[in-house]
Amino acid sequence: MTVLKINEHQPLSHIQPEIYGHFSEHLGRCIYEGLFVKPDSGIPNVNGMRCDVVEALKELKVPVLRWPGGCFADEYHWQDGIGPKENRKKMINTHWGGVVEDNSFGTHEFMELCRQIGCKTYINGNVGSGTVQEMSEWVEYMTFSGLSPMTEQRRENGHAEPWTVDYFGVGNESWGCGGNMLPEFYANEYRRYQTYVRNYDESKPIKKICCGANVDDYEWTKVVMDTAYRRTPEHQHGFMDGLSLHYYVIPTGNWDHKGSAVDFDVDEWYQTLKKALYMDELVTKHGAIMDTYDPEKKVGLIVDEWGGWYDVEPGTNPGFLYQQNTVRDALIAAITLNIFNKHSDRVKMACIAQMVNVLQAVILTEGDKMVKTPTYHVMHMYRHHQDGQLLSSSLTGVEGAGTGENIVPKLTESVSVNAEGIITVTVGNLSDCAEEKLTVQLEESGYQVVEARIVNGPAIQSHNTFEDPDVVSEKAFDGYTVTDCGIEMVLPAASVVEVRLKK
Ligand code: AHR
């Protein structure tokens, strides 16, 4: 018998809403076309922001958006993206597809997008090819309310009031595309650059994110925590609020042939899900190193790039990283978000890569058409965990599923309770073919189901297209019965289920 035991009397860590954050880069059709269109494009928009996409993102309760990159961030010069559009510099986006970047989406547009979505702002600064002065002036331009050349410029550009910058990333992948730095060198650069990320409004301090490791580079975490955190007397005063981590699930593990987004077999299904489960080890091990320097967990682990990365959709620009999204991606999302919930004592923010039209996107667009992906539907169900309190929960009797070396536990789960006392249980069935009976037991009796939803599709490769947008969708789930001490559920193969309980 497979049992999920929940102790509703044992609340653990707070699930910061930012764990459900997103990432948007000047890459392919994420910003341009996906989020932002020409006002006269014929696609309904408000100040250039697509109404259909903004509406869908609001339903998702997007808590925070990271911008402008990614690798693009360390080539981005913010002054190119302000002022009258006709005067903005044009450049080649050398990282992504060699297309012309006309800088028509810049700081003002990003702030407007976040205003419309209703989310917090996470700006990623340029350490790789930018100066301390440039970064410092950007922060001043965005957040200072007094008199200065930067605030004067902002006023001239139509925005007298400062904006709120909630998070500021000091460099991106500084070990790679962001400057190919060694950890000692970067840690010192971090110390210097962050000094000038000033808090002009002490009531809204900017949370500073230090560039963290690539996947399992534990040495990076150790050196950066030691050099940039431990050896800083002021570290209690916002010297470093977060340390990032990037990890992508690449089915084959081979960057040249990552595997198809839609054309995969059962072996690849399990190979992929096993790689998604690896996030748990990464978060645990990086977290353990952070614990040695920061036992009180003041520095958040910020997984600001995560998701599945496949070969691009055949026939599309290889530099645009456009890929489809299947039931397999729904399971990657379920696994990953359950892991983040379970580690919410350390993981304080995470950003799925990327929001629209790039990698494991929640939304795909084509002209004026838009489709929600399976990942969208999972994130929509999981929004109920935002701001909740993680509850102690554990599975017993779970069997393995898989092929060859790729054996995974059949189930993934996490449980939280919100301020109204509603308990949200999210479970994924990783088996490609077998349903799973699950007994959910709570400490107390008398719970009722207030909502039950499921995301699944007719096959593991199922996905939504512009012609057929609801092949994989979120539907009401009735595969449960309420018992004296909980519920009995039957979870269909390859599905993600949410059940919400209340006394
Ligand atoms: O998300 C695509 C790219 O992946 C980002 O630009 C970079 O940070 C990472 O390597």
Short mmCIF file of C-alpha atoms and ligand atoms in Angstrom, two decimals:
data_model
loop_
_atom_site.label_atom_id
_atom_site.label_comp_id
_atom_site.label_asym_id
_atom_site.label_seq_id
_atom_site.Cartn_x
_atom_site.Cartn_y
_atom_site.Cartn_z
CA MET A 1 0.00 0.00 0.00
CA THR A 2 1.29 3.44 -0.89
CA VAL A 3 0.64 5.99 1.83
CA LEU A 4 1.14 9.73 2.01
CA LYS A 5 1.30 10.70 5.67
CA ILE A 6 0.66 14.35 6.43
CA ASN A 7 1.21 15.93 9.80
CA GLU A 8 -0.93 19.03 9.70
CA HIS A 9 0.32 19.93 13.20
CA GLN A 10 3.88 20.19 11.98
CA PRO A 11 4.30 23.31 9.86
CA LEU A 12 7.80 23.68 8.46
CA SER A 13 9.15 26.51 6.31
CA HIS A 14 7.32 29.36 4.60
CA ILE A 15 6.89 28.85 0.83
CA GLN A 16 7.95 32.22 -0.52
CA PRO A 17 5.76 33.06 -3.55
CA GLU A 18 8.91 33.92 -5.53
CA ILE A 19 9.63 30.17 -5.81
CA TYR A 20 7.01 30.34 -8.58
CA GLY A 21 8.89 33.05 -10.48
CA HIS A 22 9.69 33.40 -14.18
CA PHE A 23 12.57 34.40 -16.41
CA SER A 24 12.34 36.46 -19.60
CA GLU A 25 15.36 37.14 -21.78
CA HIS A 26 15.96 39.02 -25.02
CA LEU A 27 16.11 35.64 -26.70
CA GLY A 28 14.18 34.45 -29.72
CA ARG A 29 10.49 35.35 -29.42
CA CYS A 30 10.25 35.63 -25.65
CA ILE A 31 10.19 39.41 -25.27
CA TYR A 32 9.52 40.46 -28.87
CA GLU A 33 6.33 38.85 -30.21
CA GLY A 34 5.75 36.77 -27.07
CA LEU A 35 5.26 39.51 -24.51
CA PHE A 36 5.73 42.75 -26.40
CA VAL A 37 4.39 43.73 -29.81
CA LYS A 38 4.30 46.90 -31.83
CA PRO A 39 1.28 48.90 -30.64
CA ASP A 40 -0.06 48.96 -34.23
CA SER A 41 0.61 45.24 -34.85
CA GLY A 42 -3.07 44.37 -34.87
CA ILE A 43 -2.51 42.15 -31.81
CA PRO A 44 -4.51 43.57 -28.89
CA ASN A 45 -2.07 45.23 -26.49
CA VAL A 46 -1.76 47.85 -23.79
CA ASN A 47 1.38 49.95 -24.21
CA GLY A 48 2.80 47.11 -26.33
CA MET A 49 2.10 44.30 -23.83
CA ARG A 50 -0.03 41.53 -25.33
CA CYS A 51 -3.41 41.46 -23.60
CA ASP A 52 -3.91 37.70 -24.05
CA VAL A 53 -0.51 36.84 -22.59
CA VAL A 54 -0.74 39.31 -19.71
CA GLU A 55 -4.21 37.97 -18.84
CA ALA A 56 -2.93 34.37 -18.78
CA LEU A 57 0.05 35.38 -16.64
CA LYS A 58 -2.19 37.17 -14.16
CA GLU A 59 -4.21 33.95 -13.75
CA LEU A 60 -0.93 32.23 -12.93
CA LYS A 61 -0.23 34.71 -10.11
CA VAL A 62 3.31 35.30 -11.38
CA PRO A 63 5.16 36.58 -8.29
CA VAL A 64 8.38 37.87 -9.87
CA LEU A 65 9.97 38.30 -13.29
CA ARG A 66 13.69 38.23 -14.06
CA TRP A 67 15.06 40.30 -16.98
CA PRO A 68 16.95 41.02 -19.34
CA GLY A 69 18.97 37.77 -19.24
CA GLY A 70 20.62 35.29 -19.10
CA CYS A 71 23.69 35.60 -21.21
CA PHE A 72 22.11 38.69 -22.79
CA ALA A 73 22.36 40.53 -19.45
CA ASP A 74 26.14 40.65 -19.54
CA GLU A 75 26.08 42.29 -22.98
CA TYR A 76 23.23 44.62 -22.20
CA HIS A 77 23.84 48.34 -21.82
CA TRP A 78 20.73 49.78 -20.27
CA GLN A 79 21.21 53.28 -21.66
CA ASP A 80 20.59 51.80 -25.14
CA GLY A 81 17.04 50.92 -24.06
CA ILE A 82 15.72 54.26 -22.79
CA GLY A 83 14.51 57.47 -24.43
CA PRO A 84 12.65 57.99 -27.70
CA LYS A 85 12.40 54.68 -29.55
CA GLU A 86 13.63 56.12 -32.84
CA ASN A 87 16.89 57.13 -31.17
CA ARG A 88 17.56 53.82 -29.47
CA LYS A 89 20.64 51.97 -30.63
CA LYS A 90 20.26 48.92 -32.78
CA MET A 91 22.60 46.01 -32.14
CA ILE A 92 23.08 42.39 -33.10
CA ASN A 93 22.01 39.89 -30.49
CA THR A 94 25.17 37.85 -30.90
CA HIS A 95 24.21 35.24 -28.33
CA TRP A 96 20.80 34.44 -29.63
CA GLY A 97 20.21 34.01 -33.33
CA GLY A 98 22.24 36.99 -34.63
CA VAL A 99 19.08 39.06 -35.06
CA VAL A 100 18.77 42.83 -34.79
CA GLU A 101 17.89 44.02 -31.31
CA ASP A 102 16.31 47.43 -31.65
CA ASN A 103 16.11 48.06 -27.91
CA SER A 104 12.45 49.00 -28.17
CA PHE A 105 11.88 46.98 -25.00
CA GLY A 106 13.97 48.54 -22.24
CA THR A 107 13.72 49.51 -18.60
CA HIS A 108 10.48 51.50 -18.88
CA GLU A 109 8.82 48.71 -20.84
CA PHE A 110 9.96 46.04 -18.37
CA MET A 111 8.56 48.02 -15.47
CA GLU A 112 5.30 48.49 -17.37
CA LEU A 113 5.09 44.74 -18.06
CA CYS A 114 5.57 43.94 -14.36
CA ARG A 115 2.97 46.56 -13.45
CA GLN A 116 0.44 44.93 -15.77
CA ILE A 117 1.22 41.41 -14.56
CA GLY A 118 1.27 42.61 -10.95
CA CYS A 119 4.62 40.99 -10.11
CA LYS A 120 7.88 41.91 -8.40
CA THR A 121 10.90 42.99 -10.43
CA TYR A 122 14.20 41.14 -10.70
CA ILE A 123 16.79 42.97 -12.79
CA ASN A 124 20.01 41.24 -13.78
CA GLY A 125 22.98 43.60 -14.06
CA ASN A 126 25.98 43.45 -16.36
CA VAL A 127 29.27 42.50 -14.70
CA GLY A 128 30.81 40.70 -17.69
CA SER A 129 31.11 43.66 -20.06
CA GLY A 130 29.75 46.55 -18.03
CA THR A 131 31.31 48.89 -15.50
CA VAL A 132 30.55 49.50 -11.87
CA GLN A 133 29.47 53.00 -12.84
CA GLU A 134 27.02 51.71 -15.45
CA MET A 135 25.42 49.32 -12.97
CA SER A 136 25.31 51.89 -10.23
CA GLU A 137 23.69 54.46 -12.50
CA TRP A 138 21.07 51.97 -13.63
CA VAL A 139 20.04 51.40 -10.01
CA GLU A 140 20.00 55.15 -9.46
CA TYR A 141 17.93 55.68 -12.62
CA MET A 142 15.35 53.16 -11.49
CA THR A 143 15.08 53.78 -7.76
CA PHE A 144 16.33 57.21 -6.68
CA SER A 145 13.74 59.90 -5.97
CA GLY A 146 16.07 62.88 -5.31
CA LEU A 147 17.79 65.21 -7.71
CA SER A 148 20.54 63.71 -9.89
CA PRO A 149 21.45 63.45 -13.56
CA MET A 150 19.91 59.97 -13.64
CA THR A 151 16.61 60.98 -12.10
CA GLU A 152 16.50 64.00 -14.40
CA GLN A 153 16.91 61.68 -17.37
CA ARG A 154 14.16 59.39 -16.08
CA ARG A 155 11.87 62.36 -15.70
CA GLU A 156 12.62 63.53 -19.25
CA ASN A 157 11.77 60.01 -20.42
CA GLY A 158 8.34 60.29 -18.89
CA HIS A 159 8.63 58.67 -15.48
CA ALA A 160 9.11 61.14 -12.66
CA GLU A 161 8.51 58.62 -9.88
CA PRO A 162 11.08 55.94 -9.08
CA TRP A 163 10.17 52.28 -9.52
CA THR A 164 10.73 49.45 -7.08
CA VAL A 165 13.51 47.02 -7.86
CA ASP A 166 12.88 44.04 -5.63
CA TYR A 167 15.86 41.92 -6.67
CA PHE A 168 19.10 42.77 -8.45
CA GLY A 169 21.41 40.10 -9.88
CA VAL A 170 25.09 41.03 -9.92
CA GLY A 171 26.11 39.25 -13.12
CA ASN A 172 24.76 36.08 -14.74
CA GLU A 173 26.68 32.83 -15.18
CA SER A 174 29.89 34.71 -14.46
CA TRP A 175 31.67 31.34 -14.66
CA GLY A 176 30.61 31.10 -18.33
CA CYS A 177 28.92 33.49 -20.76
CA GLY A 178 29.05 36.23 -18.13
CA GLY A 179 32.85 36.64 -18.23
CA ASN A 180 34.43 33.20 -17.78
CA MET A 181 35.60 34.15 -14.30
CA LEU A 182 37.11 31.97 -11.62
CA PRO A 183 35.20 31.91 -8.34
CA GLU A 184 37.83 33.90 -6.37
CA PHE A 185 37.86 36.61 -9.04
CA TYR A 186 34.09 36.78 -9.34
CA ALA A 187 33.62 36.84 -5.57
CA ASN A 188 35.81 39.93 -5.39
CA GLU A 189 34.01 41.52 -8.30
CA TYR A 190 30.73 40.78 -6.54
CA ARG A 191 31.99 42.55 -3.42
CA ARG A 192 32.89 45.61 -5.47
CA TYR A 193 29.85 45.82 -7.77
CA GLN A 194 27.27 45.17 -5.06
CA THR A 195 28.70 48.07 -3.03
CA TYR A 196 27.20 50.44 -5.58
CA VAL A 197 23.83 48.74 -5.80
CA ARG A 198 22.59 51.33 -3.35
CA ASN A 199 19.40 51.33 -1.36
CA TYR A 200 18.01 54.78 -2.05
CA ASP A 201 14.82 53.91 -0.23
CA GLU A 202 15.63 52.08 3.00
CA SER A 203 11.99 51.06 3.34
CA LYS A 204 12.33 48.96 0.16
CA PRO A 205 15.84 47.49 0.24
CA ILE A 206 16.94 45.84 -2.99
CA LYS A 207 17.73 42.18 -2.45
CA LYS A 208 21.10 41.42 -4.02
CA ILE A 209 21.66 38.14 -5.81
CA CYS A 210 25.19 36.84 -6.17
CA CYS A 211 25.98 34.63 -9.14
CA GLY A 212 26.05 31.02 -8.02
CA ALA A 213 27.05 27.71 -9.44
CA ASN A 214 26.54 25.86 -12.65
CA VAL A 215 24.83 22.58 -11.75
CA ASP A 216 27.15 20.64 -9.40
CA ASP A 217 30.05 23.08 -9.18
CA TYR A 218 30.21 22.89 -5.39
CA GLU A 219 33.64 24.50 -5.38
CA TRP A 220 32.07 27.68 -6.77
CA THR A 221 29.52 27.78 -3.94
CA LYS A 222 32.20 27.21 -1.32
CA VAL A 223 34.61 29.85 -2.61
CA VAL A 224 31.95 32.48 -3.24
CA MET A 225 30.30 31.95 0.16
CA ASP A 226 33.70 32.14 1.82
CA THR A 227 35.04 35.18 -0.04
CA ALA A 228 31.92 37.22 -0.60
CA TYR A 229 29.89 36.28 2.47
CA ARG A 230 31.94 35.01 5.41
CA ARG A 231 34.67 37.60 5.11
CA THR A 232 32.24 40.47 5.25
CA PRO A 233 31.41 42.03 8.57
CA GLU A 234 28.41 43.77 7.03
CA HIS A 235 27.00 40.50 5.70
CA GLN A 236 24.09 40.89 8.06
CA HIS A 237 23.05 44.08 6.30
CA GLY A 238 22.10 42.96 2.85
CA PHE A 239 25.56 42.33 1.43
CA MET A 240 24.24 39.15 -0.16
CA ASP A 241 20.60 38.13 -0.01
CA GLY A 242 20.72 35.28 -2.46
CA LEU A 243 23.05 32.95 -4.31
CA SER A 244 21.86 31.61 -7.64
CA LEU A 245 21.95 28.12 -9.13
CA HIS A 246 21.29 27.11 -12.74
CA TYR A 247 20.28 23.62 -13.76
CA TYR A 248 18.60 22.46 -16.97
CA VAL A 249 17.22 18.98 -17.64
CA ILE A 250 18.75 17.76 -20.90
CA PRO A 251 17.39 14.26 -21.62
CA THR A 252 20.50 12.83 -23.30
CA GLY A 253 22.96 14.93 -21.30
CA ASN A 254 24.55 15.85 -24.64
CA TRP A 255 24.42 19.54 -25.61
CA ASP A 256 24.76 18.70 -29.32
CA HIS A 257 21.84 16.28 -29.39
CA LYS A 258 19.67 17.00 -26.40
CA GLY A 259 16.69 14.98 -27.59
CA SER A 260 13.41 15.93 -29.18
CA ALA A 261 10.76 17.86 -27.24
CA VAL A 262 7.90 15.72 -28.55
CA ASP A 263 9.36 12.68 -30.26
CA PHE A 264 10.66 10.57 -27.38
CA ASP A 265 10.16 7.03 -26.16
CA VAL A 266 9.59 5.54 -22.72
CA ASP A 267 13.33 5.20 -22.05
CA GLU A 268 13.77 8.91 -22.65
CA TRP A 269 10.74 9.68 -20.49
CA TYR A 270 12.41 8.06 -17.48
CA GLN A 271 15.86 9.36 -18.39
CA THR A 272 14.39 12.88 -18.32
CA LEU A 273 12.43 12.49 -15.09
CA LYS A 274 15.47 11.04 -13.34
CA LYS A 275 17.40 14.12 -14.37
CA ALA A 276 14.62 16.33 -13.05
CA LEU A 277 14.79 14.53 -9.68
CA TYR A 278 18.51 15.38 -9.56
CA MET A 279 17.48 18.91 -8.56
CA ASP A 280 16.92 17.53 -5.05
CA GLU A 281 20.55 16.48 -4.71
CA LEU A 282 21.77 19.80 -6.09
CA VAL A 283 19.67 21.89 -3.73
CA THR A 284 20.60 19.67 -0.78
CA LYS A 285 24.34 19.76 -1.44
CA HIS A 286 24.62 23.45 -2.32
CA GLY A 287 22.39 24.15 0.69
CA ALA A 288 24.68 22.13 2.98
CA ILE A 289 27.70 24.19 1.89
CA MET A 290 25.73 27.39 2.45
CA ASP A 291 24.76 26.10 5.92
CA THR A 292 28.39 26.00 6.99
CA TYR A 293 28.71 29.75 6.33
CA ASP A 294 25.13 30.80 6.96
CA PRO A 295 23.49 28.41 9.43
CA GLU A 296 20.61 30.82 9.97
CA LYS A 297 19.75 30.61 6.27
CA LYS A 298 19.78 34.33 5.67
CA VAL A 299 21.01 33.86 2.11
CA GLY A 300 18.41 32.34 -0.16
CA LEU A 301 19.28 29.74 -2.77
CA ILE A 302 17.86 31.29 -5.94
CA VAL A 303 17.33 28.77 -8.72
CA ASP A 304 16.80 31.48 -11.30
CA GLU A 305 17.07 29.21 -14.35
CA TRP A 306 15.48 25.77 -14.42
CA GLY A 307 13.52 23.64 -16.86
CA GLY A 308 13.78 21.13 -19.70
CA TRP A 309 16.04 21.97 -22.63
CA TYR A 310 15.57 20.01 -25.87
CA ASP A 311 16.59 20.29 -29.52
CA VAL A 312 14.82 23.26 -31.08
CA GLU A 313 11.59 22.74 -32.99
CA PRO A 314 12.64 21.57 -36.48
CA GLY A 315 12.69 24.43 -38.98
CA THR A 316 13.09 27.18 -36.38
CA ASN A 317 16.12 29.43 -35.77
CA PRO A 318 18.53 27.33 -33.62
CA GLY A 319 19.41 30.48 -31.66
CA PHE A 320 15.79 31.04 -30.64
CA LEU A 321 15.49 27.95 -28.41
CA TYR A 322 11.84 27.43 -29.33
CA GLN A 323 10.52 24.05 -28.21
CA GLN A 324 7.20 22.31 -27.65
CA ASN A 325 6.01 21.24 -24.23
CA THR A 326 4.41 17.89 -23.39
CA VAL A 327 3.06 15.87 -20.49
CA ARG A 328 6.73 15.13 -19.75
CA ASP A 329 7.25 18.84 -19.06
CA ALA A 330 4.23 18.81 -16.76
CA LEU A 331 6.00 16.12 -14.74
CA ILE A 332 9.32 18.02 -14.75
CA ALA A 333 7.46 21.01 -13.34
CA ALA A 334 5.67 18.92 -10.71
CA ILE A 335 8.88 17.22 -9.59
CA THR A 336 10.86 20.47 -9.48
CA LEU A 337 8.24 22.56 -7.71
CA ASN A 338 7.68 19.83 -5.11
CA ILE A 339 11.44 19.81 -4.49
CA PHE A 340 11.50 23.59 -4.09
CA ASN A 341 8.56 23.48 -1.68
CA LYS A 342 10.30 20.82 0.39
CA HIS A 343 13.47 22.94 0.51
CA SER A 344 11.73 26.24 1.07
CA ASP A 345 13.80 26.83 4.20
CA ARG A 346 16.70 27.56 1.81
CA VAL A 347 15.18 28.02 -1.66
CA LYS A 348 13.69 31.51 -1.61
CA MET A 349 13.17 32.17 -5.29
CA ALA A 350 13.21 30.22 -8.56
CA CYS A 351 12.57 31.31 -12.14
CA ILE A 352 11.42 28.90 -14.81
CA ALA A 353 13.28 29.32 -18.11
CA GLN A 354 11.62 30.90 -19.83
CA MET A 355 8.24 32.59 -19.70
CA VAL A 356 7.10 32.62 -23.36
CA ASN A 357 8.31 30.85 -26.54
CA VAL A 358 11.71 29.83 -25.13
CA LEU A 359 12.72 26.51 -23.51
CA GLN A 360 10.14 25.19 -20.99
CA ALA A 361 7.75 28.04 -21.64
CA VAL A 362 4.35 28.34 -19.99
CA ILE A 363 2.96 30.08 -23.07
CA LEU A 364 3.58 29.72 -26.81
CA THR A 365 2.53 32.30 -29.38
CA GLU A 366 2.30 32.49 -33.14
CA GLY A 367 1.12 35.80 -34.58
CA ASP A 368 -2.04 36.67 -32.71
CA LYS A 369 -2.52 33.11 -31.44
CA MET A 370 -1.58 31.93 -27.98
CA VAL A 371 -1.59 28.53 -26.33
CA LYS A 372 -1.05 27.49 -22.70
CA THR A 373 1.40 24.62 -22.30
CA PRO A 374 1.13 21.63 -19.91
CA THR A 375 3.70 23.42 -17.73
CA TYR A 376 1.34 26.39 -17.51
CA HIS A 377 -1.43 24.19 -16.17
CA VAL A 378 0.80 22.65 -13.49
CA MET A 379 2.02 26.06 -12.37
CA HIS A 380 -1.57 27.23 -12.28
CA MET A 381 -2.54 24.41 -9.89
CA TYR A 382 0.58 24.90 -7.80
CA ARG A 383 -0.14 28.62 -7.31
CA HIS A 384 -2.04 27.53 -4.21
CA HIS A 385 1.27 26.71 -2.51
CA GLN A 386 2.43 30.33 -2.84
CA ASP A 387 2.80 31.96 0.56
CA GLY A 388 1.74 28.75 2.27
CA GLN A 389 3.43 26.93 5.10
CA LEU A 390 5.09 23.68 4.12
CA LEU A 391 3.67 20.75 6.09
CA SER A 392 5.57 17.68 7.13
CA SER A 393 4.67 14.89 4.69
CA SER A 394 6.23 11.64 3.57
CA LEU A 395 5.51 8.68 1.35
CA THR A 396 5.82 5.03 2.30
CA GLY A 397 5.51 1.97 0.12
CA VAL A 398 6.36 3.77 -3.10
CA GLU A 399 7.65 1.46 -5.79
CA GLY A 400 10.06 2.33 -8.53
CA ALA A 401 9.17 2.79 -12.18
CA GLY A 402 11.46 3.00 -15.16
CA THR A 403 13.64 1.25 -17.68
CA GLY A 404 17.30 0.16 -17.58
CA GLU A 405 19.35 2.45 -15.35
CA ASN A 406 16.62 5.01 -15.14
CA ILE A 407 14.50 3.93 -12.23
CA VAL A 408 12.57 6.66 -10.43
CA PRO A 409 10.16 6.62 -7.49
CA LYS A 410 6.65 6.45 -8.90
CA LEU A 411 5.41 9.45 -6.95
CA THR A 412 6.47 12.98 -6.09
CA GLU A 413 4.60 15.12 -3.55
CA SER A 414 4.50 18.21 -1.39
CA VAL A 415 1.91 19.63 0.98
CA SER A 416 1.24 23.11 2.34
CA VAL A 417 -1.38 24.93 4.35
CA ASN A 418 -2.54 28.48 3.71
CA ALA A 419 -3.78 31.23 6.02
CA GLU A 420 -7.39 29.99 5.70
CA GLY A 421 -6.39 26.53 6.87
CA ILE A 422 -6.79 24.94 3.43
CA ILE A 423 -4.30 22.12 2.88
CA THR A 424 -2.98 21.78 -0.67
CA VAL A 425 -1.58 18.38 -1.66
CA THR A 426 0.19 18.09 -5.02
CA VAL A 427 1.20 14.68 -6.31
CA GLY A 428 2.73 13.54 -9.58
CA ASN A 429 2.55 9.99 -10.91
CA LEU A 430 5.79 9.41 -12.83
CA SER A 431 4.77 6.05 -14.26
CA ASP A 432 4.28 6.21 -18.02
CA CYS A 433 1.63 3.48 -17.97
CA ALA A 434 0.37 2.48 -14.51
CA GLU A 435 -2.18 4.16 -12.33
CA GLU A 436 -1.31 4.38 -8.64
CA LYS A 437 -3.55 3.96 -5.61
CA LEU A 438 -2.61 6.39 -2.86
CA THR A 439 -3.91 6.57 0.70
CA VAL A 440 -3.59 10.06 2.14
CA GLN A 441 -3.59 10.07 5.95
CA LEU A 442 -3.80 13.12 8.18
CA GLU A 443 -3.48 13.35 11.95
CA GLU A 444 -7.05 14.51 12.41
CA SER A 445 -10.26 13.27 10.84
CA GLY A 446 -13.10 15.22 9.28
CA TYR A 447 -11.45 16.81 6.25
CA GLN A 448 -13.50 17.56 3.15
CA VAL A 449 -12.21 18.04 -0.38
CA VAL A 450 -12.79 21.64 -1.44
CA GLU A 451 -11.11 21.35 -4.83
CA ALA A 452 -9.46 18.58 -6.85
CA ARG A 453 -7.76 19.10 -10.22
CA ILE A 454 -5.66 17.07 -12.63
CA VAL A 455 -3.28 17.77 -15.51
CA ASN A 456 -2.73 14.91 -17.93
CA GLY A 457 -3.17 13.93 -21.56
CA PRO A 458 -3.88 10.94 -23.78
CA ALA A 459 -0.16 10.08 -24.17
CA ILE A 460 3.14 11.02 -22.56
CA GLN A 461 4.05 12.93 -25.72
CA SER A 462 0.75 14.84 -25.79
CA HIS A 463 1.02 18.59 -26.21
CA ASN A 464 -1.08 21.60 -27.12
CA THR A 465 -0.96 23.23 -30.52
CA PHE A 466 -2.54 26.40 -31.87
CA GLU A 467 -5.04 24.20 -33.73
CA ASP A 468 -5.69 21.92 -30.78
CA PRO A 469 -4.98 23.93 -27.61
CA ASP A 470 -6.62 21.71 -24.96
CA VAL A 471 -5.10 18.27 -25.49
CA VAL A 472 -3.33 18.64 -22.14
CA SER A 473 -5.31 20.80 -19.77
CA GLU A 474 -6.30 21.28 -16.15
CA LYS A 475 -9.57 19.53 -15.36
CA ALA A 476 -11.67 18.62 -12.35
CA PHE A 477 -10.45 15.39 -10.72
CA ASP A 478 -12.91 12.91 -9.26
CA GLY A 479 -10.66 9.91 -8.63
CA TYR A 480 -10.87 10.11 -4.84
CA THR A 481 -13.03 9.06 -1.90
CA VAL A 482 -13.05 10.74 1.48
CA THR A 483 -12.34 8.40 4.41
CA ASP A 484 -12.31 8.85 8.20
CA CYS A 485 -8.65 9.79 8.38
CA GLY A 486 -8.02 11.27 4.94
CA ILE A 487 -8.69 10.28 1.35
CA GLU A 488 -8.07 7.44 -1.07
CA MET A 489 -6.95 8.47 -4.55
CA VAL A 490 -6.33 6.73 -7.82
CA LEU A 491 -3.75 8.68 -9.77
CA PRO A 492 -3.78 8.03 -13.52
CA ALA A 493 -0.44 7.26 -15.18
CA ALA A 494 1.64 10.30 -16.15
CA SER A 495 -0.50 12.81 -14.30
CA VAL A 496 -0.20 15.68 -11.85
CA VAL A 497 -2.98 16.00 -9.28
CA GLU A 498 -3.90 18.67 -6.77
CA VAL A 499 -6.31 18.03 -3.92
CA ARG A 500 -7.29 20.75 -1.45
CA LEU A 501 -8.67 19.82 1.95
CA LYS A 502 -10.47 21.74 4.67
CA LYS A 503 -12.15 20.80 7.93
O1 AHR B 1 18.08 30.37 -20.75
C1 AHR B 1 19.00 30.31 -21.79
C2 AHR B 1 20.43 30.55 -21.33
O2 AHR B 1 20.82 29.51 -20.48
C3 AHR B 1 20.67 31.78 -20.51
O3 AHR B 1 20.86 32.92 -21.28
C4 AHR B 1 21.91 31.45 -19.77
O4 AHR B 1 21.99 32.12 -18.52
C5 AHR B 1 21.85 29.94 -19.62
O5 AHR B 1 23.03 29.35 -19.99
#
